[in-house]
Amino acid sequence: MKTKIEPFKIKTVEEIPITTVQEREKYLKDAFYNPFYLKSEQITIDLLTDSGTTAMSSKQWAALMDSDEAYAGSRSYYKFENIVKKITGFKHIIPTHQGRAAERILFQCFDVKGKYIPNNTHFDTTRGNIEYNNGIALDLLNENGKNPAFHYDFKGNIDIDKLEEVIKKYGAENIPLSMITVTNNSGGGQPVSMENIRKTKEVLSKYGIPFYIDCCRFAENAYFIKKREKGYQDKSILEIAQEMFSYADGATMSAKKDGLSNTGGFIATNDDKIAEKARTILIVTEGFPTYGGLARRDLEALAVGFEEVLNENYLEYRIGQIEYLGNKLLEAGVPIIEPTGGHGVYLDAKRFAPHVAPEFFPGQSIANEIYRISGVRTVEIGSVMFGKKDHNGNHIAPEMELVRLAIPRRVYTQNHLDYIAEAVIEAYKNRDNLKKMKIVWEAEFLRHFTVKMEYID
Ligand code: F0G
C-alpha cells in the first residue's frame, strides 16, 4: 500500500476555533505582532511548538490513573527511571519539570562562569541558561548545515575540526563540558549522525572534557540514523538510541518532545559528583529527586511515552508528516530547509522575503502574515530570537532567518497539513506585500517570548 496512514484512531476530539481575517487582524494588533501573545481561542492550527503539545495515548491516560503520588520513593518514579536507564544507560536519572530546569541545574553544577560550552547549535533556553550563568555558548554547526537549500543527510552535525580548534584556542580547562543537540532544533530539526557523535566523543576524551547530549528528540534522530546511515538499517530504534547515548557522559532532556507527554524532563549523568550536586540544587529549587517538580502521574505518562516513541510505525508516520508538508511547499516553490528534518518544516525567510533585510525581521513578518491569512500560528527563529546588538546598537543577525512550522505529535491530520500548506503558499505568492518590522519593547533575556513589535510603513 502506498498511502501512509496515521497509525492510530481518534478517541477524543477537541474543537478548534475558526476565525475571520478581520478578527485575526485585530488579534495580531492586540498581541503586539508577537504570536506568543495570541490566545489559544484565537488560533486554528497551532504550530508554535512541538513541545508539550503531544496527544497522549489511551495507555498513557490509563497509566495516569495508576500513578503513585508519594512524595518520596513513588513507584511512578521507578517506572520512569527504569525506561530512561534502559534507553540511555546512564547511572543517575534526575527528573525535572522541563528541559530548561535540567539545563539550569547542569550549568550550575559545572560552574560555567567565564567558560566556553560548544554545541552544534544551542537551543535558545540552553544558550539563555549558559549566558545567565555568565558562560559563553559556542555554536559549531558544520558548514553544510548552514545552507538551507543544500541537501545533506546529517545537517545537524557538529564541525569536529572546529571543535578541536576551539579546545586548542581556549584550553580544555576553560571548557567544562561540550554538548550536541539531537536533532538540531535551531538549525531545522536536522539529524546528527552516529559517526559524528562518536567522533565528538573521541575528540572530547582526548582532552578530558565531559560530553552531554541535549536529547529532546533522540528517537527522531535515531530514526534518521536508521534510514540514512550505513550499517544501521537492521538495528532497532532502541539499539540506535542506546549506542548514541553510550558515547556520552550524560544528557539533558525536555521530555515534552520525544517523551510524548505534556511536561517533564531530566538530567542524566554517569558522574557521581555532578549527580550529587544536581540533586542538592533540585531539592532546593524543584523538588525531591523522585519527582523533581512533576506530579508523579506525569512520570507515569512519560514512562509509557518513552516506550511508544521507540515504535517505528509511529516514527515513520511522524517523519513522513513533516516530509509531506515540506514537499507540498517545495512543489509550489516555497523556500524551506531541505531535506525536511524531524519535527517541523522551516521556511527560509531570507529567500522567502529577500526585500526585508534581517534587521527588519523577515521571519516575524512572514509568521504574522501566515496567521493573518489562516489562523495558523508559527514561530520565528531568526533575528527576533537570536539577534544581538554590537556596541553601537547595530543589529547582528544570526546565520539563518527561519520560520518554524513545528508539528505537534499525533495531533493534526493530513487535512490539517493541506490547510497549512495552502496558507503558506498564499503568503508566498503575495510575498512582495510583506512589510518590514521593528521592535518597540524587549526583555533582557530570551526576548522573543515577550517582545512587542510594529510594522514600519
Ligand atoms: N533543548 C532543545 C533542543 C529544545 O528544543 C528545547 C525546547 C529545550 C532544550 C528546552 O526545553 O522547553 O522543556 O524547557 N524547545 C521548545 C521548542 C520550547 O519550541 O522548540 P523546555
Coordinates of C-alpha atoms and ligand atoms in Angstrom, one line a residue:
M1 CA 0.0 0.0 0.0
K2 CA 1.3 3.4 -1.0
T3 CA -0.8 5.6 1.3
K4 CA 0.8 6.2 4.7
I5 CA -1.9 6.4 7.4
E6 CA -1.9 7.8 10.9
P7 CA -1.1 4.7 12.9
F8 CA -3.8 5.4 15.5
K9 CA -7.5 6.1 15.6
I10 CA -9.1 9.0 17.5
K11 CA -10.9 8.5 20.7
T12 CA -11.3 12.1 22.0
V13 CA -11.6 15.3 19.9
E14 CA -11.1 18.9 20.7
E15 CA -12.9 21.6 18.8
I16 CA -10.7 24.2 17.1
P17 CA -11.6 27.8 16.7
I18 CA -12.4 29.1 13.2
T19 CA -12.0 32.9 12.9
T20 CA -12.2 35.6 10.2
V21 CA -9.4 37.6 8.7
Q22 CA -10.9 40.8 10.2
E23 CA -10.8 39.1 13.7
R24 CA -7.3 37.9 13.2
E25 CA -6.0 41.4 12.2
K26 CA -7.3 42.7 15.5
Y27 CA -5.9 39.8 17.5
L28 CA -2.5 40.4 15.9
K29 CA -2.6 44.1 16.8
D30 CA -3.6 43.3 20.4
A31 CA -0.7 40.7 20.5
F32 CA 1.8 43.4 19.6
Y33 CA 2.5 41.4 16.4
N34 CA 4.2 38.7 18.5
P35 CA 2.4 35.3 18.1
F36 CA 3.4 34.3 21.6
Y37 CA 0.8 36.8 23.0
L38 CA -2.0 35.2 21.0
K39 CA -4.6 33.2 22.9
S40 CA -5.5 29.6 22.1
E41 CA -9.1 30.7 21.3
Q42 CA -7.7 32.8 18.5
I43 CA -5.7 30.0 16.9
T44 CA -7.0 27.5 14.4
I45 CA -3.9 25.4 14.0
D46 CA -1.0 25.8 16.5
L47 CA 2.4 25.2 15.1
L48 CA 4.2 27.3 17.7
T49 CA 5.9 24.3 19.1
D50 CA 6.0 20.5 19.2
S51 CA 6.9 20.8 22.9
G52 CA 4.3 19.6 25.5
T53 CA 1.7 19.7 22.8
T54 CA 1.6 15.9 22.2
A55 CA -1.7 14.0 22.2
M56 CA -1.3 11.2 24.8
S57 CA -2.4 7.7 24.0
S58 CA -5.1 5.8 25.8
K59 CA -2.4 3.8 27.5
Q60 CA -0.8 6.9 28.9
W61 CA -4.1 8.2 30.2
A62 CA -4.7 4.8 31.8
A63 CA -1.2 5.0 33.4
L64 CA -2.0 8.4 34.8
M65 CA -4.8 6.9 36.9
D66 CA -2.4 4.2 38.2
S67 CA 0.1 6.7 39.5
D68 CA 1.5 6.8 43.0
E69 CA 1.6 10.3 44.3
A70 CA 4.0 9.6 47.1
Y71 CA 6.4 12.5 47.8
A72 CA 9.4 10.2 48.2
G73 CA 10.0 6.8 46.6
S74 CA 7.0 6.8 44.3
R75 CA 6.7 3.7 42.2
S76 CA 5.9 6.0 39.3
Y77 CA 9.4 7.4 39.5
Y78 CA 10.9 4.0 39.4
K79 CA 9.0 3.1 36.2
F80 CA 10.3 6.4 34.7
E81 CA 13.8 5.7 35.9
N82 CA 13.7 2.2 34.6
I83 CA 12.8 3.1 31.0
V84 CA 15.2 6.1 30.9
K85 CA 18.0 3.9 32.1
K86 CA 17.1 1.3 29.5
I87 CA 17.3 3.8 26.7
T88 CA 20.3 5.9 27.9
G89 CA 22.3 3.6 30.0
F90 CA 23.2 6.4 32.4
K91 CA 23.7 5.8 36.1
H92 CA 21.8 8.7 37.6
I93 CA 18.4 9.8 36.3
I94 CA 17.2 13.0 37.9
P95 CA 13.7 14.2 36.9
T96 CA 13.0 17.9 36.3
H97 CA 9.8 19.7 35.4
Q98 CA 11.1 20.5 31.9
G99 CA 14.2 20.8 29.9
R100 CA 15.4 24.2 30.9
A101 CA 15.3 23.3 34.6
A102 CA 17.7 20.4 33.7
E103 CA 19.9 22.9 31.8
R104 CA 19.9 25.4 34.7
I105 CA 20.9 22.8 37.2
L106 CA 23.6 21.3 34.9
F107 CA 25.2 24.6 34.2
Q108 CA 25.2 25.5 38.0
C109 CA 26.8 22.1 38.7
F110 CA 29.6 22.7 36.1
D111 CA 30.2 26.3 37.2
V112 CA 30.3 27.8 33.6
K113 CA 31.2 31.4 34.6
G114 CA 33.6 32.8 32.1
K115 CA 34.0 29.4 30.3
Y116 CA 33.1 28.1 26.9
I117 CA 30.4 25.5 26.1
P118 CA 30.4 24.2 22.5
N119 CA 27.4 22.6 20.8
N120 CA 26.2 22.0 17.2
T121 CA 23.6 24.8 17.9
H122 CA 22.5 25.7 21.4
F123 CA 18.7 26.0 21.7
D124 CA 17.6 29.3 23.0
T125 CA 17.0 28.2 26.6
T126 CA 20.3 26.3 26.6
R127 CA 22.1 29.4 25.4
G128 CA 20.0 31.5 27.8
N129 CA 20.9 29.4 30.8
I130 CA 24.6 29.4 29.9
E131 CA 24.6 33.2 29.5
Y132 CA 22.5 33.7 32.6
N133 CA 25.3 31.9 34.5
N134 CA 27.9 34.2 32.7
G135 CA 29.2 31.4 30.5
I136 CA 29.9 31.6 26.7
A137 CA 27.8 29.5 24.4
L138 CA 29.5 28.5 21.1
D139 CA 27.7 27.2 18.1
L140 CA 29.9 25.0 15.9
L141 CA 27.5 23.7 13.3
N142 CA 29.1 22.1 10.2
E143 CA 29.0 24.4 7.1
N144 CA 26.5 22.2 5.2
G145 CA 24.0 22.7 8.0
K146 CA 24.1 26.5 7.3
N147 CA 23.0 26.3 3.7
P148 CA 19.2 25.9 3.7
A149 CA 18.9 24.6 0.1
F150 CA 21.8 22.2 0.3
H151 CA 21.0 18.5 0.6
Y152 CA 23.0 16.6 3.1
D153 CA 21.9 13.7 5.3
F154 CA 23.2 15.0 8.6
K155 CA 23.0 18.7 8.6
G156 CA 22.9 18.8 12.4
N157 CA 26.5 17.5 12.7
I158 CA 28.9 19.5 14.8
D159 CA 32.1 20.6 13.0
I160 CA 34.6 18.3 14.5
D161 CA 37.7 20.3 13.3
K162 CA 36.3 23.5 14.7
L163 CA 35.6 21.7 18.0
E164 CA 39.2 20.7 18.3
E165 CA 40.4 24.2 17.2
V166 CA 38.2 25.8 19.9
I167 CA 39.6 23.4 22.5
K168 CA 43.2 24.3 21.5
K169 CA 42.4 28.0 21.4
Y170 CA 40.7 28.3 24.8
G171 CA 42.3 25.4 26.6
A172 CA 40.5 22.3 27.9
E173 CA 40.5 23.8 31.4
N174 CA 38.1 26.6 30.0
I175 CA 35.6 24.1 28.6
P176 CA 33.8 22.5 31.5
L177 CA 31.6 20.4 29.1
S178 CA 30.6 20.2 25.5
M179 CA 27.2 19.3 24.0
I180 CA 25.4 18.0 21.0
T181 CA 21.7 18.7 20.4
V182 CA 19.7 15.9 18.7
T183 CA 18.0 16.7 16.5
N184 CA 19.4 20.2 15.9
N185 CA 16.3 22.2 16.6
S186 CA 17.5 25.7 15.9
G187 CA 19.1 24.5 12.6
G188 CA 15.9 22.9 11.1
G189 CA 15.4 19.8 13.2
Q190 CA 18.3 18.2 11.3
P191 CA 19.8 15.0 12.5
V192 CA 23.3 14.2 13.8
S193 CA 25.0 11.1 12.5
M194 CA 26.3 8.3 14.8
E195 CA 29.7 8.8 13.3
N196 CA 29.6 12.5 14.3
I197 CA 28.6 11.6 17.9
R198 CA 31.4 9.0 18.0
K199 CA 34.0 11.4 16.7
T200 CA 32.9 14.1 19.1
K201 CA 33.4 11.7 21.9
E202 CA 36.9 10.8 20.6
V203 CA 38.0 14.5 20.5
L204 CA 36.5 15.3 23.9
S205 CA 38.0 12.2 25.5
K206 CA 41.4 13.2 24.3
Y207 CA 41.1 16.5 26.3
G208 CA 39.2 15.0 29.2
I209 CA 36.1 17.2 28.5
P210 CA 32.7 15.8 29.6
F211 CA 30.2 15.2 26.8
Y212 CA 26.4 15.8 27.3
I213 CA 23.6 15.3 24.8
D214 CA 20.6 17.6 24.7
C215 CA 18.4 14.7 23.7
C216 CA 14.8 16.2 23.4
R217 CA 14.3 14.5 20.1
F218 CA 16.6 11.4 20.4
A219 CA 14.1 9.0 18.8
E220 CA 13.6 11.1 15.8
N221 CA 17.3 11.4 15.4
A222 CA 17.7 7.6 15.8
Y223 CA 15.1 7.1 13.0
F224 CA 17.1 9.3 10.6
I225 CA 20.3 7.3 11.5
K226 CA 18.4 4.1 10.7
K227 CA 17.2 5.4 7.4
R228 CA 20.3 7.3 6.3
E229 CA 23.5 5.9 7.9
K230 CA 25.2 2.8 6.6
G231 CA 25.1 -0.1 9.0
Y232 CA 22.0 0.9 11.0
Q233 CA 19.2 -0.3 8.7
D234 CA 18.6 -3.5 10.6
K235 CA 19.0 -2.1 14.1
S236 CA 16.0 -1.2 16.2
I237 CA 15.4 2.4 17.3
L238 CA 16.2 1.4 20.9
E239 CA 19.5 -0.1 19.8
I240 CA 20.5 3.0 17.9
A241 CA 19.4 5.3 20.8
Q242 CA 21.5 3.1 23.2
E243 CA 24.5 3.5 21.0
M244 CA 24.1 7.3 20.7
F245 CA 24.0 7.6 24.5
S246 CA 26.8 5.2 25.0
Y247 CA 29.3 7.8 23.7
A248 CA 28.1 10.5 26.2
D249 CA 28.7 11.2 29.9
G250 CA 25.2 12.5 30.4
A251 CA 22.2 14.2 28.9
T252 CA 19.6 16.8 29.5
M253 CA 16.2 16.3 28.1
S254 CA 13.0 18.2 27.6
A255 CA 10.7 15.1 27.7
K256 CA 7.9 17.3 26.3
K257 CA 9.1 16.2 22.9
D258 CA 10.1 12.6 22.5
G259 CA 8.7 11.7 25.9
L260 CA 5.3 12.0 24.1
S261 CA 3.9 13.9 27.1
N262 CA 2.8 17.3 28.1
T263 CA 5.5 18.1 30.6
G264 CA 8.7 16.8 32.1
G265 CA 12.4 16.5 31.7
F266 CA 15.6 15.1 33.2
I267 CA 19.3 15.3 33.8
A268 CA 21.1 12.1 33.3
T269 CA 24.8 11.5 34.2
N270 CA 27.4 8.9 35.0
D271 CA 29.3 11.3 37.2
D272 CA 28.5 10.7 40.9
K273 CA 29.7 14.2 41.9
I274 CA 27.6 16.0 39.3
A275 CA 24.6 13.9 40.3
E276 CA 25.1 14.7 44.0
K277 CA 25.3 18.5 43.3
A278 CA 22.4 18.3 40.9
R279 CA 20.2 16.5 43.5
T280 CA 21.0 19.2 46.0
I281 CA 20.1 22.0 43.7
L282 CA 17.0 20.0 42.7
I283 CA 15.8 19.7 46.3
V284 CA 16.3 23.4 46.9
T285 CA 14.6 24.6 43.7
E286 CA 12.5 21.9 42.1
G287 CA 11.5 19.1 44.4
F288 CA 12.6 15.7 45.9
P289 CA 14.7 13.6 43.5
T290 CA 11.9 11.1 43.0
Y291 CA 9.6 13.7 41.4
G292 CA 11.7 16.8 40.5
G293 CA 8.8 19.2 40.3
L294 CA 6.5 16.9 38.5
A295 CA 3.3 15.3 39.6
R296 CA 4.0 11.6 39.8
R297 CA 1.3 10.9 37.2
D298 CA 3.4 12.9 34.8
L299 CA 6.2 10.4 35.3
E300 CA 3.8 7.6 34.6
A301 CA 2.8 9.2 31.3
L302 CA 6.4 9.6 30.4
A303 CA 7.3 6.0 31.2
V304 CA 4.7 4.9 28.7
G305 CA 5.6 7.7 26.2
F306 CA 9.3 6.6 26.2
E307 CA 8.1 3.1 25.1
E308 CA 5.7 4.4 22.5
V309 CA 8.2 6.8 20.9
L310 CA 10.5 3.8 20.0
N311 CA 7.8 2.3 17.8
E312 CA 9.0 2.5 14.2
N313 CA 5.5 2.7 12.7
Y314 CA 4.9 5.8 14.8
L315 CA 8.3 7.4 13.7
E316 CA 7.7 6.6 10.0
Y317 CA 4.3 8.4 10.2
R318 CA 5.8 11.3 12.2
I319 CA 8.8 12.0 10.0
G320 CA 6.5 11.2 7.0
Q321 CA 4.1 14.0 8.0
I322 CA 6.9 16.6 8.0
E323 CA 8.1 15.4 4.6
Y324 CA 4.6 15.5 3.2
L325 CA 4.1 19.1 4.2
G326 CA 7.6 20.1 3.1
N327 CA 7.1 18.5 -0.4
K328 CA 3.8 20.4 -0.8
L329 CA 5.6 23.6 -0.2
L330 CA 8.5 22.8 -2.4
E331 CA 6.2 21.9 -5.3
A332 CA 4.8 25.5 -5.0
G333 CA 8.4 26.9 -5.0
V334 CA 8.3 27.9 -1.3
P335 CA 11.9 28.0 0.0
I336 CA 12.4 25.7 3.0
I337 CA 15.3 24.0 4.7
E338 CA 16.0 20.8 2.7
P339 CA 15.7 18.0 3.3
T340 CA 13.0 18.3 5.9
G341 CA 14.0 17.4 9.4
G342 CA 12.4 15.7 12.4
H343 CA 9.7 17.9 14.0
G344 CA 8.8 20.6 11.6
V345 CA 9.1 22.4 8.4
Y346 CA 11.4 25.5 8.4
L347 CA 10.7 28.3 6.0
D348 CA 13.9 30.1 4.7
A349 CA 12.9 33.7 5.4
K350 CA 15.9 35.1 3.6
R351 CA 14.7 33.7 0.3
F352 CA 11.0 34.0 1.1
A353 CA 11.2 37.7 1.7
P354 CA 14.5 38.9 0.3
H355 CA 13.3 42.6 0.3
V356 CA 13.1 42.5 4.1
A357 CA 16.6 42.7 5.5
P358 CA 17.4 40.7 8.7
E359 CA 17.3 43.9 10.8
F360 CA 13.7 44.3 9.8
F361 CA 12.8 40.8 11.0
P362 CA 11.6 39.0 7.8
G363 CA 10.7 35.8 9.7
Q364 CA 8.4 37.7 12.1
S365 CA 6.7 39.4 9.2
I366 CA 6.1 36.1 7.5
A367 CA 4.8 34.4 10.7
N368 CA 2.3 37.3 11.2
E369 CA 1.1 37.1 7.6
I370 CA 0.5 33.3 7.8
Y371 CA -1.5 33.8 10.9
R372 CA -3.5 36.7 9.3
I373 CA -4.4 34.6 6.3
S374 CA -5.3 31.4 8.1
G375 CA -5.2 31.4 11.9
V376 CA -2.1 29.1 11.7
R377 CA 0.4 30.1 14.4
T378 CA 4.1 29.6 13.6
V379 CA 7.3 30.9 15.2
E380 CA 10.2 33.0 14.0
I381 CA 13.7 31.5 14.6
G382 CA 15.9 34.3 13.4
S383 CA 16.8 37.9 14.2
V384 CA 14.0 38.2 16.8
M385 CA 15.0 35.1 18.7
F386 CA 18.8 35.2 18.3
G387 CA 19.6 38.7 17.0
K388 CA 22.1 40.7 19.1
K389 CA 23.4 44.3 19.1
D390 CA 27.0 45.5 18.8
H391 CA 28.4 48.3 21.0
N392 CA 26.9 50.9 18.7
G393 CA 23.5 49.3 18.8
N394 CA 23.8 47.9 15.3
H395 CA 21.9 44.7 14.6
I396 CA 24.0 41.4 14.5
A397 CA 21.9 38.9 12.6
P398 CA 22.2 35.1 13.2
E399 CA 23.3 32.8 10.4
M400 CA 19.8 31.9 9.3
E401 CA 16.4 33.6 9.3
L402 CA 13.7 31.0 9.7
V403 CA 10.0 30.5 10.4
R404 CA 9.3 27.1 12.1
L405 CA 6.2 25.2 11.5
A406 CA 6.5 22.8 14.4
I407 CA 4.2 19.8 14.2
P408 CA 2.7 18.6 17.5
R409 CA 2.9 14.8 17.8
R410 CA -0.2 12.8 17.0
V411 CA -2.4 15.9 16.9
Y412 CA -3.1 17.0 13.3
T413 CA -4.4 15.0 10.3
Q414 CA -3.4 15.2 6.7
N415 CA -6.2 17.6 6.0
H416 CA -4.8 20.0 8.6
L417 CA -1.4 19.7 6.8
D418 CA -3.1 20.6 3.5
Y419 CA -4.7 23.7 5.1
I420 CA -1.3 24.7 6.5
A421 CA 0.3 24.3 3.0
E422 CA -2.4 26.4 1.4
A423 CA -1.8 29.3 3.9
V424 CA 1.9 29.3 3.5
I425 CA 1.7 29.1 -0.3
E426 CA -0.7 32.1 -0.3
A427 CA 1.6 34.1 1.9
Y428 CA 4.5 33.2 -0.5
K429 CA 2.5 34.2 -3.6
N430 CA 1.9 37.6 -2.0
R431 CA 5.4 37.9 -0.6
D432 CA 6.0 41.3 -2.1
N433 CA 3.5 42.8 0.3
L434 CA 5.4 41.5 3.4
K435 CA 6.3 44.5 5.5
K436 CA 9.4 45.4 7.5
M437 CA 9.1 45.3 11.3
K438 CA 10.7 46.9 14.3
I439 CA 11.0 46.1 18.0
V440 CA 9.3 48.6 20.3
W441 CA 10.0 46.7 23.6
E442 CA 12.2 43.8 24.6
A443 CA 13.3 41.9 27.7
E444 CA 16.9 41.4 28.7
F445 CA 17.0 37.6 28.1
L446 CA 15.1 35.4 25.6
R447 CA 13.4 38.5 24.2
H448 CA 11.3 36.7 21.5
F449 CA 8.8 35.3 24.1
T450 CA 7.6 38.8 25.2
V451 CA 8.9 41.2 22.6
K452 CA 6.5 43.9 21.3
M453 CA 6.7 44.8 17.6
E454 CA 5.2 47.1 15.0
Y455 CA 5.2 47.3 11.2
I456 CA 7.3 50.0 9.6
D457 CA 5.2 51.8 7.0
Ligands
F0G1 N1 16.7 21.9 24.1 C1 16.0 21.9 23.0 C2 16.8 21.3 21.8 C3 14.7 22.3 22.8 O1 14.1 22.2 21.7 C4 14.1 22.8 24.0 C5 12.7 23.3 23.9 C6 14.8 22.8 25.2 C7 16.1 22.4 25.2 C8 14.1 23.3 26.5 O2 13.1 22.5 26.9 O3 11.0 23.9 26.8 O4 11.2 21.8 28.2 O5 12.4 23.8 28.9 N2 12.2 23.6 22.8 C9 10.8 24.0 22.7 C10 10.6 24.4 21.2 C11 10.4 25.1 23.6 O6 9.6 25.0 20.9 O7 11.4 24.0 20.4 P1 11.9 23.0 27.8

